[in-house]
PDB file of C-alpha atoms and ligand atoms in Angstrom:
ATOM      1  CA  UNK A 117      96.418 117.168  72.695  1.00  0.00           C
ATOM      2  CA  UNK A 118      98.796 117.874  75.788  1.00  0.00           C
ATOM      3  CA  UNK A 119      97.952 116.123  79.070  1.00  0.00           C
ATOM      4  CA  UNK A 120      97.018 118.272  81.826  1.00  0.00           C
ATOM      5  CA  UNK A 121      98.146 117.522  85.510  1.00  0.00           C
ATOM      6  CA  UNK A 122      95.807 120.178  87.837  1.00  0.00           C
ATOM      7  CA  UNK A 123      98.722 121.023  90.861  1.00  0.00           C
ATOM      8  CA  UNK A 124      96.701 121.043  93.900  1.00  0.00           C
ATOM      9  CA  UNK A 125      99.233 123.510  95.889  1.00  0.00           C
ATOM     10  CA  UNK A 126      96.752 126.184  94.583  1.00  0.00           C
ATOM     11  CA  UNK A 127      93.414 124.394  95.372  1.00  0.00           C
ATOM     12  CA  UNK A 128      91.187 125.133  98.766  1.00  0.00           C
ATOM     13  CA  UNK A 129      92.792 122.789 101.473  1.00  0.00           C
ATOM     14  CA  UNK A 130      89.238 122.903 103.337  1.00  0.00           C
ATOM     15  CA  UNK A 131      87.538 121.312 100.645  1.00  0.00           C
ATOM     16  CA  UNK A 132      90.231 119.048  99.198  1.00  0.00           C
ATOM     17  CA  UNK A 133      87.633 116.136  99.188  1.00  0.00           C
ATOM     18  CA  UNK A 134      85.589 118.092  96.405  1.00  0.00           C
ATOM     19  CA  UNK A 135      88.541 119.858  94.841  1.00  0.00           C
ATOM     20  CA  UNK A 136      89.709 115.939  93.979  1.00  0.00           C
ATOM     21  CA  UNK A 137      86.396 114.677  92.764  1.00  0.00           C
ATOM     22  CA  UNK A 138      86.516 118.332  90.603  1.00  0.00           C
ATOM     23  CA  UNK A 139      89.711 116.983  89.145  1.00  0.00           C
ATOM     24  CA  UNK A 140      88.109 112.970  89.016  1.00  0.00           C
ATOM     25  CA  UNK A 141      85.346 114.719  86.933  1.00  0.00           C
ATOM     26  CA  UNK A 142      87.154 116.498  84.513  1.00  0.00           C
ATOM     27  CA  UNK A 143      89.022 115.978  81.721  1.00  0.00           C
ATOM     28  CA  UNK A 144      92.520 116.344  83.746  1.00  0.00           C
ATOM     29  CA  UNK A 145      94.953 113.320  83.132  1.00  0.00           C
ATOM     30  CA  UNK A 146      96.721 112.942  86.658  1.00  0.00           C
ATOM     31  CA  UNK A 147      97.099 114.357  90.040  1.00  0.00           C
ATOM     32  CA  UNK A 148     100.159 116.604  90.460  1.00  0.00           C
ATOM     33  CA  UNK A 149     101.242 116.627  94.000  1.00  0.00           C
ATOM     34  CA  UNK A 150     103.961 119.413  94.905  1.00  0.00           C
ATOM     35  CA  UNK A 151     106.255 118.351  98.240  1.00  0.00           C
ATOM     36  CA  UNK A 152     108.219 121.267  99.704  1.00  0.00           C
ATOM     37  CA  UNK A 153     111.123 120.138 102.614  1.00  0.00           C
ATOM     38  CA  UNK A 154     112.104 124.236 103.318  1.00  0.00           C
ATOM     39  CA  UNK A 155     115.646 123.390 102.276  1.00  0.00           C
ATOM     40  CA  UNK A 156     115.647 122.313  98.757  1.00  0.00           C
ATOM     41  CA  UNK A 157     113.309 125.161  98.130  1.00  0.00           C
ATOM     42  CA  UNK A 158     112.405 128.357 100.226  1.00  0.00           C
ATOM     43  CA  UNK A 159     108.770 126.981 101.567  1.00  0.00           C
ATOM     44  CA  UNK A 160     107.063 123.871 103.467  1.00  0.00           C
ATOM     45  CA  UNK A 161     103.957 122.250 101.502  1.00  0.00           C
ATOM     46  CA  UNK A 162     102.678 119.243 102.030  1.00  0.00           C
ATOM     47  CA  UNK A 163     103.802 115.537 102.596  1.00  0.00           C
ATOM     48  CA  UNK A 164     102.845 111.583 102.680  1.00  0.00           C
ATOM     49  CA  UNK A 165      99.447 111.860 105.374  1.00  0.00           C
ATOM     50  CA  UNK A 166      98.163 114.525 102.613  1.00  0.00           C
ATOM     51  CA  UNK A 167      99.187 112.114  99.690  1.00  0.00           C
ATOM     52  CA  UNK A 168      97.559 109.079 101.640  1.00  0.00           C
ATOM     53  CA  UNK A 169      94.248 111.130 101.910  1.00  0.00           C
ATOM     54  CA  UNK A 170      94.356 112.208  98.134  1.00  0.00           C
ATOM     55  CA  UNK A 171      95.059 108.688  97.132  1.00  0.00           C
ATOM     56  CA  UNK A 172      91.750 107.213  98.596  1.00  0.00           C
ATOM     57  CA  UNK A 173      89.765 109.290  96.695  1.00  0.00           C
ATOM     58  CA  UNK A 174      91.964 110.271  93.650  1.00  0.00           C
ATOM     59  CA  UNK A 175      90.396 108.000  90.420  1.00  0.00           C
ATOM     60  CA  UNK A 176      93.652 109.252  88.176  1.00  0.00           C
ATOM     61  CA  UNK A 177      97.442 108.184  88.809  1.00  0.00           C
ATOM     62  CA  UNK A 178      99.325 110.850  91.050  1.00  0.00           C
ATOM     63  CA  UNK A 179     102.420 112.358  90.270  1.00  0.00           C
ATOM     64  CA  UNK A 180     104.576 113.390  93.124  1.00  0.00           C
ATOM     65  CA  UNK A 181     106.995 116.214  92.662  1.00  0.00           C
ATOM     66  CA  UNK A 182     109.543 115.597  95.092  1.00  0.00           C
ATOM     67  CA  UNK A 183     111.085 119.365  95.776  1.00  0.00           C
ATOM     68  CA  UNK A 184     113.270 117.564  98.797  1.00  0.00           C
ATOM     69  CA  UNK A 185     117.032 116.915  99.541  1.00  0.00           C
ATOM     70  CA  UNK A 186     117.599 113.345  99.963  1.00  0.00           C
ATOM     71  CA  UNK A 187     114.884 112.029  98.170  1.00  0.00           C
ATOM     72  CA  UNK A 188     116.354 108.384  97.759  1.00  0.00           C
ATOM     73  CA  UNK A 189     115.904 108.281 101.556  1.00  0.00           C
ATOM     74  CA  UNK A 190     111.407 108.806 100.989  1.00  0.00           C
ATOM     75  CA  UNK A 191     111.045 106.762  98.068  1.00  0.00           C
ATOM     76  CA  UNK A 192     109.598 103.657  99.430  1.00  0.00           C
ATOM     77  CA  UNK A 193     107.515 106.222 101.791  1.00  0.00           C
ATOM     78  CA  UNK A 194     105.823 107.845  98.819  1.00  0.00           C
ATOM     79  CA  UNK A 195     105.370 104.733  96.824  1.00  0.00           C
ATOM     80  CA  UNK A 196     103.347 103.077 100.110  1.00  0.00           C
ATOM     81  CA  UNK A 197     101.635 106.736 100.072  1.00  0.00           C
ATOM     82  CA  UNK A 198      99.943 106.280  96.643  1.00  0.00           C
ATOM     83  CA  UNK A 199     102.877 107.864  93.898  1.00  0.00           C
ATOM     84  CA  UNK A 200     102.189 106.560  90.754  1.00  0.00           C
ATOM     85  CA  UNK A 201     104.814 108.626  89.310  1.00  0.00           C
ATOM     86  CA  UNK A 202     107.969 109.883  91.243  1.00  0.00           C
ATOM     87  CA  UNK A 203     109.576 113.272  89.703  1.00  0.00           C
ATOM     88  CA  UNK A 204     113.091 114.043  91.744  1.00  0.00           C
ATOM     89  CA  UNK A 205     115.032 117.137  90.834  1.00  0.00           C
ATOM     90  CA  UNK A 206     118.540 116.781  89.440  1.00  0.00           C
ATOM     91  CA  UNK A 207     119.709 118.874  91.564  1.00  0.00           C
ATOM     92  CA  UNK A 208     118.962 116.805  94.694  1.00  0.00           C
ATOM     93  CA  UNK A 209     120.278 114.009  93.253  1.00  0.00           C
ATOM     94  CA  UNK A 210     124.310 112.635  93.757  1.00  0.00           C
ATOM     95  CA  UNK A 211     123.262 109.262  92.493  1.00  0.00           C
ATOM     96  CA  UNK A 212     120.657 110.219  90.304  1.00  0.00           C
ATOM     97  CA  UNK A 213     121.036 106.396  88.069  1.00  0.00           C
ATOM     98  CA  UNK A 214     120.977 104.904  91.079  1.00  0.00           C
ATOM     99  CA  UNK A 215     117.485 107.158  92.520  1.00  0.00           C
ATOM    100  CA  UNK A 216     115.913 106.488  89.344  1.00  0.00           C
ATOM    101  CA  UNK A 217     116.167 102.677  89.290  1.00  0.00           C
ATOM    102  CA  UNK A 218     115.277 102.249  93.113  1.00  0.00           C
ATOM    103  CA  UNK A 219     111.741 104.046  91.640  1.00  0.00           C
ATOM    104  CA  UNK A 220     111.296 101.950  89.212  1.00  0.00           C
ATOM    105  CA  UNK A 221     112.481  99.094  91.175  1.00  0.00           C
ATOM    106  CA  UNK A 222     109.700 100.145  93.235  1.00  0.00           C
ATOM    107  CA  UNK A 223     106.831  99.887  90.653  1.00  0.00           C
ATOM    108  CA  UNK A 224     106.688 103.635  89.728  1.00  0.00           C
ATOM    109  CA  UNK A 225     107.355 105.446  86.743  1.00  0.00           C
ATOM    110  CA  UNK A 226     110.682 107.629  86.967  1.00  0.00           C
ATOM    111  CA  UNK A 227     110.289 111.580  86.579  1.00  0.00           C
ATOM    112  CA  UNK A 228     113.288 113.565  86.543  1.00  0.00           C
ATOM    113  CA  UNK A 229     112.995 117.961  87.439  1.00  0.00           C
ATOM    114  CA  UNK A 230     115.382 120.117  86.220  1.00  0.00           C
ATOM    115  CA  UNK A 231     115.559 124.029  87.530  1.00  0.00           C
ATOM    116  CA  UNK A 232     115.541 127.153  85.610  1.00  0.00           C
ATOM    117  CA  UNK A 233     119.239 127.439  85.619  1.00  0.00           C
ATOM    118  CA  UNK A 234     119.942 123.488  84.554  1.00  0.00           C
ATOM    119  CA  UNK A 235     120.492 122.866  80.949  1.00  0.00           C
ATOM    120  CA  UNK A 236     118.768 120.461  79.000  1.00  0.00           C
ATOM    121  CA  UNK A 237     121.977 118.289  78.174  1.00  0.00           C
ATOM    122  CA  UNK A 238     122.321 117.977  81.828  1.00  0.00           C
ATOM    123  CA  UNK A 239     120.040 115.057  81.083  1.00  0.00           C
ATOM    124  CA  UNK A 240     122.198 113.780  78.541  1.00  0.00           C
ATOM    125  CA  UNK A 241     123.431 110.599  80.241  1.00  0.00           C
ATOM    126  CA  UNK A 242     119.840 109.655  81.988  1.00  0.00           C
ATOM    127  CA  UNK A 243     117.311 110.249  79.108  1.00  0.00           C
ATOM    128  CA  UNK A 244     117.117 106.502  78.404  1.00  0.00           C
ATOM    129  CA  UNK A 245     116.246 105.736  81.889  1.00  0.00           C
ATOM    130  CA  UNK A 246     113.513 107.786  82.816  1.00  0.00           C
ATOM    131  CA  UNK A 247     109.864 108.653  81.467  1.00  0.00           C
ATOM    132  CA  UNK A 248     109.050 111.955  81.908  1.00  0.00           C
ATOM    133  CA  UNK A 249     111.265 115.086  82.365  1.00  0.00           C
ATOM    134  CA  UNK A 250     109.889 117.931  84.224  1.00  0.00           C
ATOM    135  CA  UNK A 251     110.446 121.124  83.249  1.00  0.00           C
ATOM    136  CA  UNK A 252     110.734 124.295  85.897  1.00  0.00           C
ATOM    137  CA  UNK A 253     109.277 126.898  84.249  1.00  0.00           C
ATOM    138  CA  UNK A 254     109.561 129.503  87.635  1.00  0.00           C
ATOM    139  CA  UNK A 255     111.881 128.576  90.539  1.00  0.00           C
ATOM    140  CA  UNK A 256     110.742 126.133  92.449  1.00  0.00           C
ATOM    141  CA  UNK A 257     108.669 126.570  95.872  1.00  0.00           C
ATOM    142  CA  UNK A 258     105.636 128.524  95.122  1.00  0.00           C
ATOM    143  CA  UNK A 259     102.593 128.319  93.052  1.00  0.00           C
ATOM    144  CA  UNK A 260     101.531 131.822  90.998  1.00  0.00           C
ATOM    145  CA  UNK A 261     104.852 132.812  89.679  1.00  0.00           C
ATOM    146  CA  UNK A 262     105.144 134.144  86.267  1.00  0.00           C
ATOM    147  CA  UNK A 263     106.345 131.896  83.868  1.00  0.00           C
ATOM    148  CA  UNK A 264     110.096 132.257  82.074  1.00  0.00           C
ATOM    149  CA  UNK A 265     110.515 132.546  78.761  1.00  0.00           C
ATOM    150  CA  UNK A 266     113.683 130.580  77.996  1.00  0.00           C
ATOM    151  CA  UNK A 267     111.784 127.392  78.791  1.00  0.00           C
ATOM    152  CA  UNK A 268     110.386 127.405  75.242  1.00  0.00           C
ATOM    153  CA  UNK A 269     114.063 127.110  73.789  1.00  0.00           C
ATOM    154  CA  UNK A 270     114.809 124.362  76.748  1.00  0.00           C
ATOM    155  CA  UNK A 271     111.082 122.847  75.911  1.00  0.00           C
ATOM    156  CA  UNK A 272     112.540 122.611  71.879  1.00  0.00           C
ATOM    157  CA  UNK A 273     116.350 121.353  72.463  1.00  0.00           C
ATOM    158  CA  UNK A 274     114.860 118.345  74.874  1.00  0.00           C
ATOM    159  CA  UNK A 275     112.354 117.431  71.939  1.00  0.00           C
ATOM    160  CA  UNK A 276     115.273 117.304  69.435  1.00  0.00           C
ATOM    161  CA  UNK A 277     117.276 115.302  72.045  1.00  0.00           C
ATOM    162  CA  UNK A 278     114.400 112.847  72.727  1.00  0.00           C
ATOM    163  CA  UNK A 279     113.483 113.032  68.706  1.00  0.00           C
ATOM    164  CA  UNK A 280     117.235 111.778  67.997  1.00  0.00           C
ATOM    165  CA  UNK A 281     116.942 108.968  70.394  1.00  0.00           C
ATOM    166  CA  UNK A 282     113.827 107.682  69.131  1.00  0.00           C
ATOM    167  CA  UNK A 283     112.637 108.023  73.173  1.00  0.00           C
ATOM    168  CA  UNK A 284     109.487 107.746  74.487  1.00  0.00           C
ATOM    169  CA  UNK A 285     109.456 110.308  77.032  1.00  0.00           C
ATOM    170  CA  UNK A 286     107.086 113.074  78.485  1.00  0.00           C
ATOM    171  CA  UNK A 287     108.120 116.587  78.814  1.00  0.00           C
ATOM    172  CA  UNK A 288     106.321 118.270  81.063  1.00  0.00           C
ATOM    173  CA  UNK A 289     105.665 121.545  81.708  1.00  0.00           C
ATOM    174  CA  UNK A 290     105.402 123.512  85.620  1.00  0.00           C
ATOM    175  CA  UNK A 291     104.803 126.827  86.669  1.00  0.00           C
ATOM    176  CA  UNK A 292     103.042 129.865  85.664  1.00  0.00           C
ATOM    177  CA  UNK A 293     101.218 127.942  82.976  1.00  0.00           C
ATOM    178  CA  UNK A 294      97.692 129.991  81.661  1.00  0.00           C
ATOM    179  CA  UNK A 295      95.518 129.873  78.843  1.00  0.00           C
ATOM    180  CA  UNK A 296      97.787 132.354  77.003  1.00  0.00           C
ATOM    181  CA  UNK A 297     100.705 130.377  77.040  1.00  0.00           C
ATOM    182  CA  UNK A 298      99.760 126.994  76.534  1.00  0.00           C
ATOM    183  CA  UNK A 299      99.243 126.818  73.131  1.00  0.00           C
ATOM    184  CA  UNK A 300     102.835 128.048  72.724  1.00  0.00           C
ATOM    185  CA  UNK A 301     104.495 125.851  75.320  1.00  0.00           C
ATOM    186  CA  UNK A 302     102.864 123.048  73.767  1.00  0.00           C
ATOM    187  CA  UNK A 303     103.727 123.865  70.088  1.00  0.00           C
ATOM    188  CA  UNK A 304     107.233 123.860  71.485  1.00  0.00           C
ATOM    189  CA  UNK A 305     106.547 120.332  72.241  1.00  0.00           C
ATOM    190  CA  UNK A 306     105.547 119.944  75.588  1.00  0.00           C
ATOM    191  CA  UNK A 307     103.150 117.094  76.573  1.00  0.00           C
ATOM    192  CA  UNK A 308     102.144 117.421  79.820  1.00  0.00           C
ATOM    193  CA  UNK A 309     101.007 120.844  81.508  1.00  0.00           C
ATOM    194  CA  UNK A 310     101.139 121.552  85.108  1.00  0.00           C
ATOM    195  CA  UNK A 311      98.546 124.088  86.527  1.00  0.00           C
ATOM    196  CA  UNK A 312      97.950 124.989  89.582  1.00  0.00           C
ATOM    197  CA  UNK A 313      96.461 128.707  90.182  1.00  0.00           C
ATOM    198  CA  UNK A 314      95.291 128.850  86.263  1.00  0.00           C
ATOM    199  CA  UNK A 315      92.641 125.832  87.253  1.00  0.00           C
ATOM    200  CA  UNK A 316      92.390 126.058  91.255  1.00  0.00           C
ATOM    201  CA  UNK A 317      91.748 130.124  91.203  1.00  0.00           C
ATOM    202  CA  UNK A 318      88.965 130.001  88.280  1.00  0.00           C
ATOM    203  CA  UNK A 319      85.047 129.636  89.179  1.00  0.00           C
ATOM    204  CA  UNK A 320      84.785 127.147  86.221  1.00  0.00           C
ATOM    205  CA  UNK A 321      88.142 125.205  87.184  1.00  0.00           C
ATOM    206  CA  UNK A 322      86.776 121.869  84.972  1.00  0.00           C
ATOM    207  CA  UNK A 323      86.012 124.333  82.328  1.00  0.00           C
ATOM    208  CA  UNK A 324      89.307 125.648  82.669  1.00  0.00           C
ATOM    209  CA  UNK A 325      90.685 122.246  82.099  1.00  0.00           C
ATOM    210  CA  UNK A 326      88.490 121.302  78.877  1.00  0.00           C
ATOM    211  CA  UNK A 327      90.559 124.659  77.685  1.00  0.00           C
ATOM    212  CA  UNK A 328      93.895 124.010  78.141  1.00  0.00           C
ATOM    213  CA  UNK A 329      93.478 120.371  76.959  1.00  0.00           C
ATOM    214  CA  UNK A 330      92.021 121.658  73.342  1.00  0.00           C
ATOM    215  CA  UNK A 331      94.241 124.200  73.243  1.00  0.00           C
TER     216      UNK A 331
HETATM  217  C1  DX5 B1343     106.118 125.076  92.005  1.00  0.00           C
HETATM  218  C2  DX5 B1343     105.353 123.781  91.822  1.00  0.00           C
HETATM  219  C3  DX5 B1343     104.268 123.881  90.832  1.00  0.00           C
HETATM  220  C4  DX5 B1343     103.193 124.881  91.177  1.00  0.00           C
HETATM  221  C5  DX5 B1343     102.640 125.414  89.903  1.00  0.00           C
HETATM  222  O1  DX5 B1343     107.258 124.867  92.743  1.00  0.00           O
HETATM  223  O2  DX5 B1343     106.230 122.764  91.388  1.00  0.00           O
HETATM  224  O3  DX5 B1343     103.702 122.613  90.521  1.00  0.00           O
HETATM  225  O4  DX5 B1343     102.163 124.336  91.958  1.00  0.00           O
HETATM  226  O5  DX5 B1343     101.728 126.400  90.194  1.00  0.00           O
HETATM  227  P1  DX5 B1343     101.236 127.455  89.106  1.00  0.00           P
HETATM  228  O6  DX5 B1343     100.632 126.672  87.994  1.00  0.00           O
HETATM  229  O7  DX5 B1343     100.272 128.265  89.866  1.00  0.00           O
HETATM  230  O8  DX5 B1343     102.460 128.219  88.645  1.00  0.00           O
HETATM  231 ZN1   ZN B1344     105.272 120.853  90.667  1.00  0.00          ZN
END
């Protein structure tokens, strides 16, 4: 049974209060925050006031995706801000060992994001540092985008890796996730799925949820 982490880029900012207690409700696993800088990525999203207000009501850990340059300098930000768990792309990253142990240092649990165009053994050298890896399944910086099908044979060469090192990490799964493709993604051997306009843009979103977690 995969985990399920309900993005709430795609929910109704007007009525965040309820869209959180939807997602306290249902059978979702964690909050997936998405945090856009505009340089990193090609759009602005939200940041730490946002996270702080999500925090106070959220009754599930939240997962920050940190889609920012420099995130090494807002680590100690997002960890006062509520992050249970701090994802930071490879990409962003010069002194990614030294990122990942200033989370952890920190009390958080260490996610590292790699890009379409990154290959798995990027990760080679970190693997036994971190807990979750997150998958981009669409380019980074919007919610709705259709998902890429290479991921499944990235998904499958990161279980073998972690499989080999007798690990105990997550792979997650984010962007363009939908009740058609889960089942696949997750027989690939995903174990978290991301999913932000597939729950957020349904009339049933809990419903929605209860799906994709007994898929
Ligand atoms: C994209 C974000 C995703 C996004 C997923 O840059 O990292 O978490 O919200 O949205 P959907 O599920 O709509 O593709
Ligand atoms: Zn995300």
């Amino acid at each position: 049974m995969p985990l399920i982490a309900p993005s709430l880029l795609a929910c109704n900012f007007l009525r965040l209060e309820e869209e959180c207690k939807m997602v306290n409700e249902s059978s979702a696993d964690r909050f997936h925050l998405d945090v856009m800088d505009g340089r990193f990525v090609p759009n602005i999203s939200f940041g730490i006031p946002l996270i702080e207000h999500i925090k106070s009501v959220a009754q599930k850990p939240c997962e920050v995706h940190l889609m920012i340059e420099e995130p090494e300098k807002l680590t100690e930000a997002f960890k006062k801000a509520g992050a249970d768990i701090l994802i930071v792309h490879i990409e962003t990253c010069r002194n990614l060992h030294r990122n990942i142990q200033q989370i952890k240092s920190l009390g958080m649990k260490a996610g590292v994001a790699i890009n379409p165009h990154t290959p798995a053994r990027a990760l080679s050298e970190i693997m036994e540092d971190i807990d979750e890896v997150c998958v981009m399944s669409v380019n980074p910086g919007f919610g709705g985008q259709k998902f890429i099908d290479h991921t499944y044979k990235k998904i499958r060469e990161l279980k073998k890796m972690i499989h080999e090192r007798a690990l105990h990490i997550q792979i997650e799964i984010d962007g363009g996730v939908t009740l058609d493709n889960a089942a696949g993604i997750v027989h690939a051997g995903a174990d978290v799925l991301v999913a932000g306009n597939t729950v957020f843009k349904a009339s049933d979103p809990k419903n929605i949820i209860d799906q994709l977690k007994n898929i």
